[in-house]
PDB file of C-alpha atoms in Angstrom:
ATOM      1  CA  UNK A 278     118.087 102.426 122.066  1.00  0.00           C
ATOM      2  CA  UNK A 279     115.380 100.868 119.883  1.00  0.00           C
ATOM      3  CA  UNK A 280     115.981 102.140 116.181  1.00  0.00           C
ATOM      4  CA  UNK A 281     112.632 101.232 114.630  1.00  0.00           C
ATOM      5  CA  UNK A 282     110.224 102.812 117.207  1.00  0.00           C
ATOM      6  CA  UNK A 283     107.091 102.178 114.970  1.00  0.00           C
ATOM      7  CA  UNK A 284     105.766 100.234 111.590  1.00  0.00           C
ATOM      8  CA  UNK A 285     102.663 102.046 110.545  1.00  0.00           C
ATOM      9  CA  UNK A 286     100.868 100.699 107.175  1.00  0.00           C
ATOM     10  CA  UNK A 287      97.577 101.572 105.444  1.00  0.00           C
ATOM     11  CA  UNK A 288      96.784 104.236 107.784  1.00  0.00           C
ATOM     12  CA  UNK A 289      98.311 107.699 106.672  1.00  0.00           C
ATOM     13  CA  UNK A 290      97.099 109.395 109.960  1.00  0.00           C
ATOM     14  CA  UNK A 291      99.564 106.351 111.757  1.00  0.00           C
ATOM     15  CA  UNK A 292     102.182 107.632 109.692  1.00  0.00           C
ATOM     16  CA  UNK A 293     101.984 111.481 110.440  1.00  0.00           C
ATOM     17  CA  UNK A 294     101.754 110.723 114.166  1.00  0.00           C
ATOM     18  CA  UNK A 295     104.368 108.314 114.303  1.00  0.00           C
ATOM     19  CA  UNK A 296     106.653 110.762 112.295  1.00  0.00           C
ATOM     20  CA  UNK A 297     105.424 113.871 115.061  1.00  0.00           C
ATOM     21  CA  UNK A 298     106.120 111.702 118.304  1.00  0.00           C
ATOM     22  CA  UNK A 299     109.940 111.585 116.037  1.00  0.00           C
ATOM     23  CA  UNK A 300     109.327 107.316 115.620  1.00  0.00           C
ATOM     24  CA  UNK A 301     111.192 105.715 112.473  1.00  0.00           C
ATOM     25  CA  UNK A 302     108.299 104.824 110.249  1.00  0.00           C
ATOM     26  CA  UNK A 303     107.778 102.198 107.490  1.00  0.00           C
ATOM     27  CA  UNK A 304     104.601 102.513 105.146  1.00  0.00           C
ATOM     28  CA  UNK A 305     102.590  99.710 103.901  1.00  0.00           C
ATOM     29  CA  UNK A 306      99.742 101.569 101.719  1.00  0.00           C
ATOM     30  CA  UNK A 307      96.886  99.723 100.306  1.00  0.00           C
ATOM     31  CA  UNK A 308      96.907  99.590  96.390  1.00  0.00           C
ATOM     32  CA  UNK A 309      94.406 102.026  95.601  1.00  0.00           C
ATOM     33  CA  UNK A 310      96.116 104.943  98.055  1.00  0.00           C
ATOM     34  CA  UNK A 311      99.697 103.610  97.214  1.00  0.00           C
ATOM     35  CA  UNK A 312     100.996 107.179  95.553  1.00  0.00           C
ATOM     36  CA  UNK A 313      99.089 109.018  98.229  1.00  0.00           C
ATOM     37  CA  UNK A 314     101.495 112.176  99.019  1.00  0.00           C
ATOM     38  CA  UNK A 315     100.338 111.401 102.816  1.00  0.00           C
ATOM     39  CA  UNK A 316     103.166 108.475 102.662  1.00  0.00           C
ATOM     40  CA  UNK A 317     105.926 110.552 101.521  1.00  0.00           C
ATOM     41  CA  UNK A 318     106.604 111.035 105.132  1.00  0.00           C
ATOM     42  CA  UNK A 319     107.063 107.903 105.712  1.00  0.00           C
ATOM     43  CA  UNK A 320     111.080 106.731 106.472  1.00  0.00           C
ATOM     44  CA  UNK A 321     110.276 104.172 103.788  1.00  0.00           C
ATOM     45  CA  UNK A 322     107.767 103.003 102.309  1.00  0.00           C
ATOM     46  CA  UNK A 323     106.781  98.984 100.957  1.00  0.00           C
ATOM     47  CA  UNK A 324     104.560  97.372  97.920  1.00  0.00           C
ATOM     48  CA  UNK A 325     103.974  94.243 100.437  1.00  0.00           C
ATOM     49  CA  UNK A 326     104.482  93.902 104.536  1.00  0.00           C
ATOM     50  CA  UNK A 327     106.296  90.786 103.174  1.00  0.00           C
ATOM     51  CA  UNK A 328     109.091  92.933 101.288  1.00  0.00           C
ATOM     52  CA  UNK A 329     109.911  93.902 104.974  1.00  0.00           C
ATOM     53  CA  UNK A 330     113.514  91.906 105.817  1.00  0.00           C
ATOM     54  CA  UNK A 331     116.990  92.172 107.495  1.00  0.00           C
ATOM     55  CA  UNK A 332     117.892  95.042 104.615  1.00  0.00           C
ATOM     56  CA  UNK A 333     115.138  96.419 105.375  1.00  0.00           C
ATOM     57  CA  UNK A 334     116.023  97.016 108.922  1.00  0.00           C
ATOM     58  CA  UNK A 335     119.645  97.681 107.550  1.00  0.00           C
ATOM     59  CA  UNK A 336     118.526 100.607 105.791  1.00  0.00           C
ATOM     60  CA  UNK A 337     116.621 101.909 108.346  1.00  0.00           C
ATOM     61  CA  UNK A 338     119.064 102.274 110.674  1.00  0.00           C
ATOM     62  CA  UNK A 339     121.525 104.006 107.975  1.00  0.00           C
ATOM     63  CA  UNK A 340     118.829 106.460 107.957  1.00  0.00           C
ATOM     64  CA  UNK A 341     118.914 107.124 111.072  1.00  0.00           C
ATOM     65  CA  UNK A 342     122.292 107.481 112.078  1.00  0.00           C
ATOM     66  CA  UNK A 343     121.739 110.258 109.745  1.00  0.00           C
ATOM     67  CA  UNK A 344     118.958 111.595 110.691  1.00  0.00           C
ATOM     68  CA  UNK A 345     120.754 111.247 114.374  1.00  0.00           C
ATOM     69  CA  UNK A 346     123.722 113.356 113.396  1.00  0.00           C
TER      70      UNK A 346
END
């Protein structure tokens, strides 16, 4: 049971599928696109790919669960 099925960043199109095929998504948008409603998909979304960390993954899988329920 993997809980993060998919990290998709800079690409909006990545996101959409991801979110379609029912993958948890994280979004890593470039600057210039960064309040681009095509994110607002995403499960979360990040400033930096380094801001991605054990909490991150934490809440993640609390979204989840209840998205699972």
């Amino acid at each position: 049971d993997a809980m993060l099925s998919n990290i998709a960043w800079q690409a909006g199109a990545g996101v959409a599928s991801a979110k379609a095929a029912g993958m948890t998504t994280v979004a890593v948008p470039a600057d210039f696109e960064r309040d681009d409603p095509k994110f607002t998909i995403a499960d979360l979304r990040l400033t930096s790919l380094a801001d991605f960390s054990a909490e991150t993954l934490t809440i993640l899988e609390k979204k989840s669960h209840k998205i699972a329920v």
